[in-house]
Amino acid sequence: MAVSWIEELNPAQREAVEHGEGPLLVVAGAGTGKTKTLACRVAHLIGKGVRADRILLLTFTRRAAGEMISRVRHMVETTEVAGVWSGTFHSVANRLLRIYGRAIDLSPEFTVMDQADAADMMNLIRNDLGCAKGKKRFARKQTLVKIYSHTVNAQKPLSEVVERYFPWCAEDLEAFAAIFQEYTQRKRRHRVLDYDDLLLYWRMLCATLPTGKTVADRFDHVLVDEYQDTNAIQSEIVRAMRVSSQNVMAVGDDAQSIYSFRAATVRNILDFPEAFPGTHVVTLEENYRSTKPILAASNAVMQQAKERYTKELRSDRESGEKPVLYICQDEAEQCEVVCGTILEHREQGIDLMQQAVLFRASHHSAQLEVELTRRNIPFHKYGGLKFIEAAHIKDMLAILRIIENPYDELSWFRVLQLLDGVGPRTAHKIMTALTGGPAADTEAGVATPLRRLFAEPPTAPSAAREQFAGLRSALADCVGVKLNGASPEPRASARADDRSPDAPDAPRGSVPLPVQVERVRRFYEPICEAAYENPKPRLRDIEQLELIAARYRSRGRFITDLTLDPPTSTSDLAGAPHLDEDYLILSTIHSAKGCEWTSVHIIHAADGMIPSDMATTDEAGIEEERRLLYVAMTRAKDHLLVHFPLRYYHTKHRRGDGHSFAQLSRYLDTDVMTYFQQKAAVEPSEPDPTKPADREQLDDWLNKLWTE
C-alpha cells in the first residue's frame, strides 16, 4: 500500500489517523482538514487489515460520505473500499432496518415519508379530530411536524418543548398529544416511517437481544463526522453500536454547533469523554483556509464562550488586511456598500462565485436582492425549494409509492385528487373501497388494495372515469399485470428484487424500474399540463427523474434514496439561465456551513439580527448565536467584511419617519473590535463654508434670510 499521503499530514492529523484502539475525539477547528483526516483514518484502518465492510462511517450528507470514500480510493490500492458502510444516520438506519427490521416487528417493505408528507398526514389527523374548528388559532401542519420532531429527537417532554420553542401553543398540549398518538398509530397501520422513525427504530433495534448485539458486532470501527450536530437519539445510537468494542472516532467542533432548532445539542461533543471513558482527544488548530487577521478576529469572538474546548486557530497565511466593519446609516446604504465592494473585488480578479453574502435569516437579504438586480449582478440564493418538495415530483412519487406500498393512505389521497371531479370526500370514499379497512387486509386470502383495483375497481365520478381507467392501467403495467376485463393476468418474471407487496398475482420484478417511471410519466403528463402553469420545466424535472431511476434496480431503494437525500433544487425554480456563468452567492449562515469563499460579507451585524432576538431567551441560545457568527467569519479566506446599519426604517423606505436605532452585535465588543478596521460606509466630505456649522453661525445665517 502506498503511504505517501501519511507524510502530507501535520503532526496532529497524523496522531488522529494513526490512533490505535479505543475511543478518539478529534476537535477540528474550521478549515483544519477534518475531512482529509477522516478519509485518511479510513484508509489507515483498511491498510492495517480491517475489512472495509467492518467500518461504519456516519456523516450528515451523502455528498460528504461520497467525497470521503472517493479520497480513500486514491489512497488505498484495493477494490474493497466500496464495502465501507458510509452515509447519513438516516440512510444507514434505513439499510439496517431493511435487513433486521423483522426483529422489532417491522416489515422490510415499509416506505419513508419526507417532511412534507408527514405534514400532510398531520393535517389529515388535525382535521379528522376537529382540532382546527375552534374559535382560537391552532398550529398549522408544518408547526405540528416541528413540535413532534423536536420532542422525539431531543427526548424531552412535549410540555417542555412547547414552552421553550413554541410558547404561543401552550394551551393546546392535550390536542397535540392526541394528534401525535393518532399519527403514530396511522403510520404503523399504513407501513410508513418518517425521518424520526428511522432513528427511533434503529435505537430500538440496538436494544433488542440478540439482534442488537448482532448489529453492533457487525462493525469493528465506527467513525462519526460533525459530531457537534448530533441529537440525543443519534448519540445513544453511537453508544449502543459500541457496547462490545470502544473503537469509535468522533470528529467535530463545538464552536460550530449551530443546529439546536433540529434538536442537535453541543453537549454530545462536550460530554464525549464522559460517555466513552478513556477517550484520547486530538485538537486540530492549523487552519489552511483563512489569513492570520481573520483567524485572530474569529478566535476573539469564541474566547468569550462560556464553555468550550480550548483551541486557537492558527495560519501561515500572512496578510496586512484586517477584517473590516462598515458602519452604514441604514439598510439602503448597506446595500450600496456591499454591491460596490463586490464589483470592486470583481475588477481585482475575484470572480463573483468566490464572493458570498451571509445573513442570519433568509428575509434579511430582500432589499439587497433588489439592489443586485438593479445593478445587473447575477446571484444564486441558497435555501430554495428542494427537488422532492416540488408538487409535480411529489405527484410522480406518490404513484410509485402506491405500487411499493398500497396501504400508503397519504399517497392514495394525493393521487386520486389529481383526477378531474375528485375532491377530498370522493378520494376518501374510493380509498375506503380499495383498502377495505386497516391492517386486516394483510391476512392471507383477503383481497388487497391493488388486487381490488384490478379485479373490481370502484366507480369513479363521471368526469374522472377516463383518467381513473388510465391510472388503473398504468398501475397494472407497472406491476406486470395484464388487465383482461376484470380479470388480471400475470406477466412473465424478470427480476426478484422489485415487486409490490400487494400484487401476489404479479411475479417479482416483472417490470424494470425505468420502464415503470416512464409508464407513470405517460399517464401523468396530460394531468401535469392541465393542472400547473408553465409545465415545460416541470416535465423536464420528470425526465430527470427517469434518468435518476435508470441507476436503480429496486423501486424501494429509489424512492427511499430520493426521500432521504434529494437533489438540491428543481428547474421550475431555477429561472432563466445566465449567459455569464459567474454569479454571486447569497446564503443563510446555516446553509454556508462547510463552505468557503475568497471574500465574505456578513450583513446586519446588529443586536436582534445577530444574535436573533428570537434566540436570546436563555443562555444556551445566546451561546449558539455566538457560534453562528464564528461560523460566518471563518468562511472567509482573504477578505472579511462585516456591515452594521445604524438605523432601521419600519416603513422600509428612507422618507418614512418610522425608524429605530440599532446596536452593534454584542459579540463585537471592544476587545473583539481591536482586530477590526472600522470604516464609515460613506466617508464625510469637507465642510461647506456657505452652510452653518454651529449655533452662532445658524443664527447669523437665519438673520440674513430675514433681512436680505
XYZ file of C-alpha atoms in Angstrom:
708
model
C 0.000 0.000 0.000
C 1.304 3.436 -0.927
C 1.589 5.531 2.212
C 2.966 8.783 0.788
C -0.253 10.515 1.849
C 0.713 9.961 5.506
C 3.642 12.336 5.050
C 1.296 15.110 3.910
C -0.433 15.213 7.312
C 0.551 17.654 10.034
C 1.507 16.156 13.433
C -1.979 16.496 14.970
C -3.700 14.993 11.919
C -1.225 12.112 11.867
C -1.777 11.468 15.585
C -5.513 11.106 14.922
C -5.070 8.928 11.830
C -2.626 6.501 13.481
C -4.542 6.225 16.761
C -4.758 2.646 17.991
C -7.621 1.024 19.864
C -10.212 2.812 21.983
C -12.346 5.987 21.696
C -10.941 9.016 19.897
C -12.300 12.574 19.810
C -10.895 14.916 17.165
C -11.742 18.559 17.919
C -11.306 20.022 14.441
C -11.448 23.806 14.122
C -12.787 25.455 10.972
C -10.601 24.869 7.919
C -8.234 22.440 9.672
C -8.727 19.499 7.311
C -11.175 17.296 9.196
C -12.485 15.648 6.010
C -8.956 14.735 4.996
C -8.256 13.388 8.476
C -11.360 11.183 8.467
C -10.624 9.845 4.989
C -7.031 9.086 5.953
C -8.223 7.304 9.083
C -10.429 5.000 6.970
C -7.526 4.364 4.579
C -5.208 3.652 7.522
C -7.630 1.119 9.011
C -8.020 -0.702 5.685
C -4.241 -0.629 5.259
C -3.858 -2.289 8.655
C -6.080 -5.140 7.538
C -9.527 -4.068 8.785
C -12.132 -5.288 6.305
C -13.924 -2.397 4.577
C -17.359 -3.810 5.371
C -16.432 -3.780 9.076
C -16.127 0.027 9.016
C -19.154 2.298 9.600
C -18.741 5.941 8.529
C -21.614 8.219 9.558
C -21.928 11.689 8.024
C -24.641 14.347 7.769
C -24.843 14.445 3.985
C -24.416 11.742 1.376
C -22.164 14.109 -0.541
C -19.733 14.241 2.403
C -19.679 10.451 2.620
C -19.099 10.177 -1.123
C -16.251 12.689 -1.009
C -14.501 10.804 1.790
C -14.825 7.415 0.096
C -13.541 8.957 -3.148
C -10.463 10.207 -1.306
C -9.918 6.802 0.288
C -9.933 5.160 -3.152
C -6.987 7.334 -4.165
C -5.047 6.281 -1.063
C -5.709 2.554 -0.882
C -4.738 0.082 -3.598
C -7.759 -2.183 -3.200
C -11.228 -2.529 -4.627
C -12.662 -3.238 -1.170
C -13.250 0.441 -0.377
C -16.767 0.220 -1.826
C -17.647 -2.137 1.003
C -17.404 0.593 3.652
C -20.802 1.307 5.208
C -20.946 5.047 4.629
C -23.826 7.504 4.632
C -26.088 9.618 6.788
C -27.597 8.351 10.028
C -30.956 8.080 8.284
C -29.714 6.210 5.206
C -27.736 3.708 7.308
C -30.778 3.248 9.565
C -32.925 2.531 6.510
C -30.407 -0.053 5.293
C -30.146 -1.834 8.643
C -33.907 -1.864 9.183
C -34.467 -3.480 5.787
C -32.169 -6.306 6.921
C -33.011 -6.693 10.609
C -36.372 -4.942 10.956
C -38.398 -8.122 11.487
C -36.705 -8.490 14.896
C -38.724 -5.468 16.053
C -41.863 -6.414 14.107
C -41.091 -4.019 11.253
C -41.805 -5.225 7.736
C -38.853 -4.584 5.385
C -41.366 -3.325 2.796
C -42.017 -0.036 4.634
C -41.888 3.276 2.786
C -40.368 6.507 4.076
C -42.234 9.829 4.160
C -40.463 13.136 3.700
C -41.310 16.099 5.925
C -43.944 17.439 3.536
C -45.722 14.070 3.546
C -45.546 13.979 7.344
C -47.100 17.452 7.446
C -49.921 16.340 5.140
C -50.676 13.365 7.366
C -50.659 15.640 10.419
C -53.140 17.880 8.612
C -55.475 14.975 7.869
C -55.432 13.956 11.533
C -55.787 17.573 12.636
C -58.977 17.848 10.596
C -60.286 14.381 11.499
C -60.029 15.215 15.204
C -61.651 18.611 14.703
C -58.732 20.461 16.251
C -58.846 23.317 13.764
C -62.574 24.035 14.137
C -62.352 26.042 17.350
C -62.545 29.786 17.709
C -58.847 30.144 18.550
C -55.834 29.899 16.280
C -54.437 26.362 16.114
C -50.961 25.286 14.992
C -50.574 24.588 11.286
C -49.362 21.280 9.935
C -45.739 22.421 9.496
C -45.633 23.600 13.106
C -47.059 20.296 14.299
C -44.279 18.410 12.500
C -41.625 20.655 14.043
C -43.031 20.179 17.545
C -43.301 16.414 17.105
C -39.813 16.051 15.608
C -38.137 18.220 18.228
C -39.843 16.341 21.049
C -38.734 12.970 19.663
C -35.155 13.908 18.777
C -34.432 15.942 21.889
C -36.137 13.281 24.047
C -37.804 15.975 26.113
C -41.413 16.172 27.324
C -43.877 17.800 24.961
C -44.709 20.465 27.544
C -41.043 21.452 27.867
C -40.512 21.675 24.096
C -43.634 23.787 23.601
C -42.749 26.111 26.476
C -39.210 26.630 25.165
C -39.713 26.847 21.398
C -43.469 27.258 20.724
C -44.872 29.237 23.678
C -47.851 30.548 21.669
C -49.149 26.948 21.514
C -49.088 26.291 25.265
C -52.880 25.986 25.560
C -53.088 23.148 23.024
C -50.945 20.476 24.685
C -53.803 17.979 25.036
C -54.751 18.357 21.380
C -51.117 17.927 20.326
C -50.838 14.735 22.367
C -53.994 13.324 20.727
C -52.745 14.219 17.235
C -49.316 12.690 17.836
C -50.782 9.459 19.233
C -53.034 9.041 16.189
C -50.114 9.995 13.917
C -48.012 7.177 15.380
C -50.811 4.630 15.047
C -51.686 5.664 11.498
C -48.086 5.346 10.339
C -47.957 1.797 11.682
C -51.258 0.844 10.065
C -50.064 2.045 6.684
C -46.493 0.745 6.919
C -44.832 4.135 6.602
C -41.983 5.687 8.574
C -40.914 9.305 8.842
C -37.336 10.553 9.298
C -37.571 10.399 13.078
C -38.842 6.817 12.998
C -35.684 5.689 11.211
C -33.603 6.770 14.206
C -36.122 5.552 16.785
C -36.323 2.096 15.237
C -32.530 1.876 14.895
C -32.191 2.642 18.596
C -34.906 0.082 19.362
C -33.095 -2.465 17.209
C -29.892 -1.928 19.192
C -31.785 -2.605 22.431
C -33.320 -5.855 21.152
C -31.399 -9.036 22.001
C -29.848 -10.895 20.352
C -30.304 -8.854 17.159
C -28.944 -5.650 18.706
C -25.650 -7.325 19.537
C -25.504 -8.816 16.041
C -25.907 -5.346 14.507
C -23.284 -3.787 16.796
C -20.805 -6.641 16.250
C -21.128 -6.198 12.500
C -18.648 -3.298 12.726
C -15.141 -3.117 14.197
C -14.868 0.670 13.889
C -17.472 3.449 13.950
C -16.491 6.918 12.698
C -18.825 9.920 13.040
C -18.409 13.246 11.255
C -19.820 16.581 12.543
C -20.445 15.111 15.992
C -21.438 18.528 17.350
C -24.561 18.323 15.152
C -25.881 15.047 16.598
C -29.038 14.924 18.691
C -29.784 12.850 21.773
C -31.037 9.794 19.841
C -28.040 9.784 17.495
C -25.686 9.941 20.473
C -27.489 6.980 22.053
C -27.218 5.033 18.800
C -23.455 5.592 18.661
C -23.089 4.371 22.246
C -25.297 1.337 21.562
C -23.233 0.424 18.491
C -20.082 0.348 20.661
C -21.212 -1.887 23.528
C -18.782 -4.681 22.623
C -15.973 -2.513 21.262
C -14.875 1.017 22.143
C -13.394 1.703 18.711
C -15.262 4.918 17.966
C -13.917 8.106 16.403
C -15.912 11.333 16.628
C -14.860 14.407 14.668
C -16.389 17.829 15.220
C -16.071 21.363 16.509
C -18.054 22.593 19.479
C -17.618 26.139 18.120
C -19.688 25.181 15.069
C -22.678 23.649 16.859
C -25.499 25.729 15.364
C -28.428 23.376 14.788
C -30.345 23.319 18.058
C -33.534 24.041 16.082
C -33.091 20.489 14.734
C -32.632 19.218 18.317
C -28.849 18.956 17.919
C -27.013 19.534 21.185
C -23.473 20.726 21.796
C -23.493 18.590 24.957
C -22.811 15.474 22.861
C -19.334 16.603 21.863
C -18.584 18.333 25.162
C -19.540 15.195 27.120
C -17.985 12.668 24.723
C -15.066 11.815 27.075
C -17.579 11.036 29.849
C -19.712 8.863 27.546
C -16.599 6.958 26.416
C -14.131 6.708 29.314
C -10.500 6.677 28.264
C -11.118 8.941 25.261
C -7.984 10.268 23.580
C -8.530 13.890 22.480
C -6.678 15.364 19.496
C -7.124 19.044 18.628
C -6.626 20.307 15.067
C -5.713 24.001 15.152
C -3.717 24.584 11.952
C -6.083 26.394 9.609
C -5.447 26.130 5.849
C -8.215 28.494 4.765
C -8.045 31.973 6.292
C -5.450 34.666 6.798
C -3.992 35.418 10.238
C -6.030 38.629 10.815
C -9.314 36.827 10.024
C -8.444 33.997 12.417
C -7.433 36.460 15.145
C -10.833 38.138 14.980
C -12.644 34.775 14.874
C -10.701 33.455 17.869
C -11.523 36.630 19.800
C -15.262 36.041 19.272
C -15.039 32.485 20.622
C -12.806 33.361 23.575
C -15.876 34.799 25.283
C -17.785 31.477 25.084
C -18.909 30.148 28.454
C -17.967 26.507 27.794
C -15.743 25.157 25.038
C -12.741 23.085 24.090
C -9.735 25.378 24.277
C -8.193 25.877 20.864
C -6.622 28.751 18.948
C -6.792 28.537 15.186
C -3.507 29.490 13.566
C -2.402 30.005 9.992
C 0.762 30.553 7.965
C -1.110 32.841 5.572
C 0.170 36.350 6.198
C -1.897 39.434 5.347
C -1.772 43.090 6.240
C -5.525 43.470 5.752
C -7.679 43.356 8.851
C -11.358 42.394 8.694
C -13.467 45.498 8.048
C -16.520 46.706 9.962
C -18.574 49.035 7.762
C -20.842 51.374 9.726
C -23.792 52.289 7.499
C -26.510 54.874 8.017
C -29.277 52.410 7.139
C -30.056 49.247 5.209
C -30.125 51.034 1.847
C -26.597 52.323 2.403
C -25.545 48.808 3.465
C -26.786 47.507 0.106
C -24.856 50.199 -1.761
C -21.624 49.386 0.059
C -21.990 45.622 -0.407
C -22.691 45.948 -4.133
C -19.917 48.473 -4.640
C -17.347 46.304 -2.845
C -18.436 43.198 -4.751
C -17.924 44.962 -8.092
C -14.605 46.366 -6.892
C -13.364 42.897 -5.929
C -14.545 41.565 -9.277
C -12.423 44.153 -11.055
C -9.494 42.976 -8.917
C -9.894 39.462 -10.324
C -12.095 37.806 -7.688
C -14.911 36.045 -9.536
C -18.436 36.538 -8.229
C -18.604 32.834 -7.364
C -15.697 33.371 -4.987
C -17.678 36.028 -3.131
C -20.550 35.434 -0.713
C -23.024 37.468 1.305
C -24.126 35.752 4.524
C -27.063 36.615 6.775
C -28.852 35.234 9.815
C -32.337 34.793 8.283
C -33.452 34.361 4.692
C -35.549 37.560 4.595
C -32.550 39.677 5.625
C -31.360 39.728 2.008
C -34.621 41.027 0.488
C -33.525 44.634 -0.080
C -30.059 43.541 -1.196
C -31.575 41.278 -3.857
C -33.407 44.267 -5.321
C -30.186 46.294 -5.475
C -28.231 43.411 -7.015
C -30.875 43.057 -9.715
C -30.812 46.802 -10.386
C -27.040 46.660 -10.864
C -27.218 43.548 -13.078
C -25.223 41.407 -10.636
C -26.405 37.778 -11.039
C -26.754 35.805 -7.823
C -27.822 32.415 -6.510
C -29.541 32.199 -3.150
C -29.272 29.010 -1.160
C -32.281 27.638 0.676
C -34.867 27.283 -2.119
C -37.421 24.531 -2.612
C -35.867 21.067 -2.886
C -36.459 18.867 -5.900
C -38.594 16.384 -3.984
C -40.735 19.168 -2.466
C -41.969 20.347 -5.873
C -45.620 19.422 -6.450
C -45.084 17.608 -9.761
C -42.302 15.431 -8.333
C -44.419 14.620 -5.281
C -47.254 13.601 -7.634
C -44.992 11.189 -9.528
C -43.505 9.707 -6.376
C -46.949 9.268 -4.824
C -47.928 6.968 -7.710
C -44.720 4.965 -7.289
C -45.295 4.781 -3.521
C -48.713 3.224 -4.119
C -47.059 0.457 -6.139
C -44.428 -0.061 -3.451
C -46.837 0.127 -0.515
C -50.535 0.022 -1.498
C -51.548 0.724 2.104
C -49.980 4.198 1.896
C -53.139 6.229 2.579
C -51.454 9.580 2.026
C -50.238 8.673 -1.462
C -53.668 7.364 -2.494
C -55.225 10.570 -1.188
C -52.858 12.716 -3.259
C -53.074 10.679 -6.458
C -56.866 10.349 -6.508
C -57.298 14.111 -6.150
C -55.272 14.599 -9.345
C -58.274 13.241 -11.246
C -60.976 15.561 -12.550
C -64.001 15.848 -10.274
C -62.340 14.070 -7.323
C -62.125 16.047 -4.097
C -61.190 15.005 -0.554
C -64.563 13.368 0.178
C -64.647 11.321 -3.051
C -60.988 10.376 -2.670
C -61.688 9.114 0.846
C -64.652 7.062 -0.440
C -62.568 5.416 -3.175
C -59.722 4.771 -0.719
C -62.083 3.041 1.686
C -63.415 0.853 -1.125
C -59.880 -0.164 -2.091
C -58.349 -0.693 1.344
C -61.481 -2.134 2.953
C -60.237 -1.134 6.403
C -56.952 -1.124 8.250
C -54.273 -3.801 8.541
C -56.708 -6.725 8.391
C -56.167 -6.721 4.641
C -52.772 -8.297 5.180
C -54.394 -11.520 6.334
C -53.993 -14.474 3.970
C -56.757 -14.813 1.458
C -58.083 -11.275 1.878
C -58.102 -9.031 -1.187
C -55.544 -6.225 -1.018
C -55.850 -2.684 -2.497
C -54.210 -3.221 -5.878
C -55.924 -6.573 -6.370
C -59.254 -4.867 -5.669
C -58.396 -2.103 -8.115
C -57.527 -4.599 -10.869
C -60.355 -7.091 -10.263
C -63.295 -4.974 -9.055
C -62.474 -1.262 -9.402
C -64.749 1.136 -7.513
C -66.884 3.544 -9.500
C -65.285 6.925 -10.131
C -67.179 10.172 -10.860
C -68.160 10.545 -14.493
C -65.645 13.378 -15.035
C -62.823 11.152 -13.780
C -63.700 7.789 -15.320
C -61.302 8.020 -18.242
C -58.417 9.211 -16.019
C -59.245 6.600 -13.356
C -59.104 3.893 -16.013
C -55.767 5.326 -17.152
C -54.435 5.194 -13.584
C -55.618 1.593 -13.204
C -53.950 0.635 -16.477
C -50.680 2.380 -15.551
C -50.501 0.680 -12.151
C -51.235 -2.706 -13.734
C -48.471 -2.205 -16.298
C -46.022 -1.248 -13.548
C -46.589 -4.423 -11.507
C -46.689 -6.669 -14.551
C -50.397 -7.470 -14.552
C -52.296 -7.719 -17.827
C -55.841 -6.470 -17.496
C -58.438 -8.514 -19.365
C -61.815 -7.057 -18.428
C -61.948 -7.508 -14.659
C -59.517 -10.452 -14.504
C -55.853 -9.618 -14.014
C -53.374 -11.902 -15.743
C -49.757 -12.045 -14.522
C -46.874 -11.491 -16.882
C -43.548 -13.288 -17.011
C -40.958 -12.640 -14.317
C -37.773 -10.671 -14.891
C -36.050 -9.934 -11.552
C -36.516 -10.870 -7.933
C -35.928 -7.597 -6.162
C -38.711 -5.268 -7.226
C -42.326 -6.175 -6.609
C -45.332 -4.633 -4.981
C -46.143 -6.407 -1.717
C -49.755 -6.098 -2.821
C -49.600 -7.951 -6.105
C -49.224 -11.680 -5.463
C -50.568 -12.283 -8.973
C -47.559 -10.447 -10.379
C -44.236 -12.278 -10.167
C -41.351 -10.441 -8.538
C -39.563 -7.900 -10.679
C -41.809 -8.218 -13.715
C -41.119 -4.672 -14.964
C -37.751 -2.807 -14.802
C -37.860 0.385 -12.752
C -37.063 2.840 -15.612
C -39.964 1.338 -17.559
C -42.261 1.837 -14.564
C -41.262 5.501 -14.228
C -41.713 6.040 -17.960
C -45.162 4.429 -17.813
C -46.204 6.593 -14.867
C -44.911 9.666 -16.711
C -47.080 8.896 -19.765
C -50.135 8.722 -17.535
C -49.201 11.855 -15.571
C -48.045 14.234 -18.348
C -51.507 15.386 -19.512
C -52.571 15.871 -15.880
C -49.457 17.970 -15.201
C -50.050 20.108 -18.300
C -53.635 20.795 -17.238
C -53.011 21.318 -13.536
C -49.940 23.560 -13.445
C -48.872 26.770 -15.097
C -45.628 26.700 -17.084
C -45.495 22.878 -17.358
C -42.375 22.664 -19.553
C -39.778 22.958 -16.751
C -41.869 20.551 -14.660
C -41.800 17.983 -17.459
C -38.011 18.438 -17.669
C -37.829 17.587 -13.975
C -39.804 14.419 -14.620
C -37.386 13.489 -17.395
C -34.602 13.991 -14.862
C -36.473 11.650 -12.532
C -36.357 8.977 -15.249
C -32.591 9.428 -15.604
C -32.133 9.049 -11.856
C -34.306 5.908 -11.852
C -32.090 4.343 -14.532
C -29.334 3.968 -11.921
C -31.504 1.780 -9.667
C -32.635 -1.835 -9.800
C -35.033 -1.585 -6.868
C -38.065 0.695 -6.748
C -37.983 0.741 -2.953
C -34.336 1.822 -2.875
C -35.002 4.507 -5.487
C -37.922 6.017 -3.540
C -36.090 5.872 -0.220
C -32.842 7.379 -1.510
C -34.703 10.188 -3.235
C -36.590 10.891 0.001
C -33.551 10.815 2.302
C -31.126 12.654 0.012
C -32.999 14.570 -2.727
C -31.387 16.810 -5.372
C -30.989 20.386 -4.217
C -33.416 22.168 -6.487
C -35.921 21.885 -9.280
C -35.619 23.510 -12.708
C -39.024 25.084 -12.167
C -37.409 27.475 -9.684
C -34.063 27.916 -11.382
C -35.099 30.841 -13.556
C -33.689 31.727 -16.940
C -30.072 30.615 -17.482
C -27.353 33.273 -17.461
C -25.039 33.506 -20.444
C -22.498 34.754 -17.900
C -21.940 31.650 -15.754
C -20.413 33.708 -12.930
C -22.788 34.609 -10.112
C -22.676 35.852 -6.526
C -23.564 33.553 -3.625
C -26.254 34.621 -1.157
C -26.727 32.281 1.779
C -28.006 31.996 5.300
C -25.190 31.257 7.724
C -26.669 27.840 8.475
C -26.542 26.902 4.787
C -22.993 28.241 4.458
C -21.511 25.825 6.983
C -18.813 23.728 5.339
C -18.241 26.251 2.512
C -15.506 28.824 1.896
C -15.052 31.910 -0.293
C -12.259 34.361 -1.042
C -14.398 37.317 0.049
C -17.242 37.135 2.585
C -19.750 39.840 3.543
C -21.768 39.457 6.749
C -24.728 41.830 6.734
C -26.976 43.067 9.552
C -24.415 42.737 12.361
C -26.859 44.376 14.742
C -28.195 43.057 18.022
C -31.557 41.483 17.317
C -30.242 40.244 13.971
C -27.021 38.597 15.212
C -27.965 37.324 17.709
C -31.537 36.896 16.545
C -33.957 38.365 19.070
C -35.836 35.041 18.857
C -32.822 33.178 20.249
C -31.957 35.276 23.299
C -34.431 33.858 25.805
C -31.772 31.739 27.519
C -28.003 31.408 27.825
C -27.841 28.361 25.530
C -29.473 30.287 22.697
C -27.146 33.263 23.123
C -24.107 30.981 23.062
C -25.308 29.238 19.908
C -25.741 32.595 18.167
C -22.124 33.385 19.061
C -21.069 30.157 17.364
C -23.170 31.142 14.360
C -21.195 34.382 13.938
C -17.964 32.413 14.328
C -19.040 30.040 11.548
C -19.801 33.001 9.266
C -16.441 34.672 9.923
C -14.410 31.516 9.336
C -15.887 31.041 5.834
C -13.626 33.871 4.576
C -10.216 33.134 3.052
C -8.797 36.594 2.252
C -11.410 39.303 2.822
C -13.946 39.568 5.653
C -16.370 42.490 5.613
C -18.994 42.959 8.321
C -21.788 45.504 7.823
C -23.701 47.283 10.585
C -26.684 49.562 9.712
C -27.250 52.239 12.368
C -30.914 52.804 11.524
C -33.789 50.505 10.515
C -36.864 52.007 8.837
C -40.079 50.242 9.784
C -41.735 51.538 6.616
C -38.863 50.196 4.532
C -38.024 53.477 2.847
C -35.988 56.490 3.876
C -38.742 59.071 3.546
C -40.823 57.479 6.282
C -40.169 58.691 9.805
C -40.823 55.305 11.480
C -37.366 54.031 12.377
C -35.269 52.744 15.257
C -31.571 52.917 16.041
C -29.627 49.673 16.223
C -26.857 48.495 18.492
C -23.780 46.686 17.246
C -23.892 42.933 17.880
C -22.977 42.134 21.482
C -20.335 39.702 20.205
C -18.355 42.538 18.591
C -17.328 44.228 21.836
C -14.301 46.496 22.371
C -11.899 43.562 22.785
C -13.006 41.966 19.515
C -13.028 45.301 17.671
C -9.273 45.681 18.162
C -8.946 43.064 15.423
C -11.153 45.035 13.003
C -10.655 48.098 10.868
C -13.692 50.372 11.200
C -14.927 52.368 8.232
C -17.839 54.654 7.599
C -19.838 53.455 4.634
C -19.716 56.955 3.125
C -16.668 58.997 4.090
C -17.557 62.518 5.324
C -16.886 65.291 2.824
C -15.181 68.619 3.512
C -17.487 71.139 5.276
C -19.257 73.642 3.014
C -18.193 77.131 4.159
C -21.541 78.531 2.968
C -23.504 76.320 5.382
C -23.847 76.986 9.144
C -21.621 74.737 11.281
C -22.679 75.786 14.814
C -25.481 77.573 16.715
C -23.996 81.070 16.348
C -23.477 80.677 12.617
C -27.013 79.315 12.286
C -28.406 82.496 13.928
C -26.342 84.707 11.601
C -27.466 82.680 8.588
C -31.153 82.974 9.594
C -30.805 86.755 10.184
C -29.517 87.147 6.648
C -32.567 85.307 5.366
C -34.860 87.731 7.183
C -33.005 90.904 6.192
C -31.838 90.260 2.655
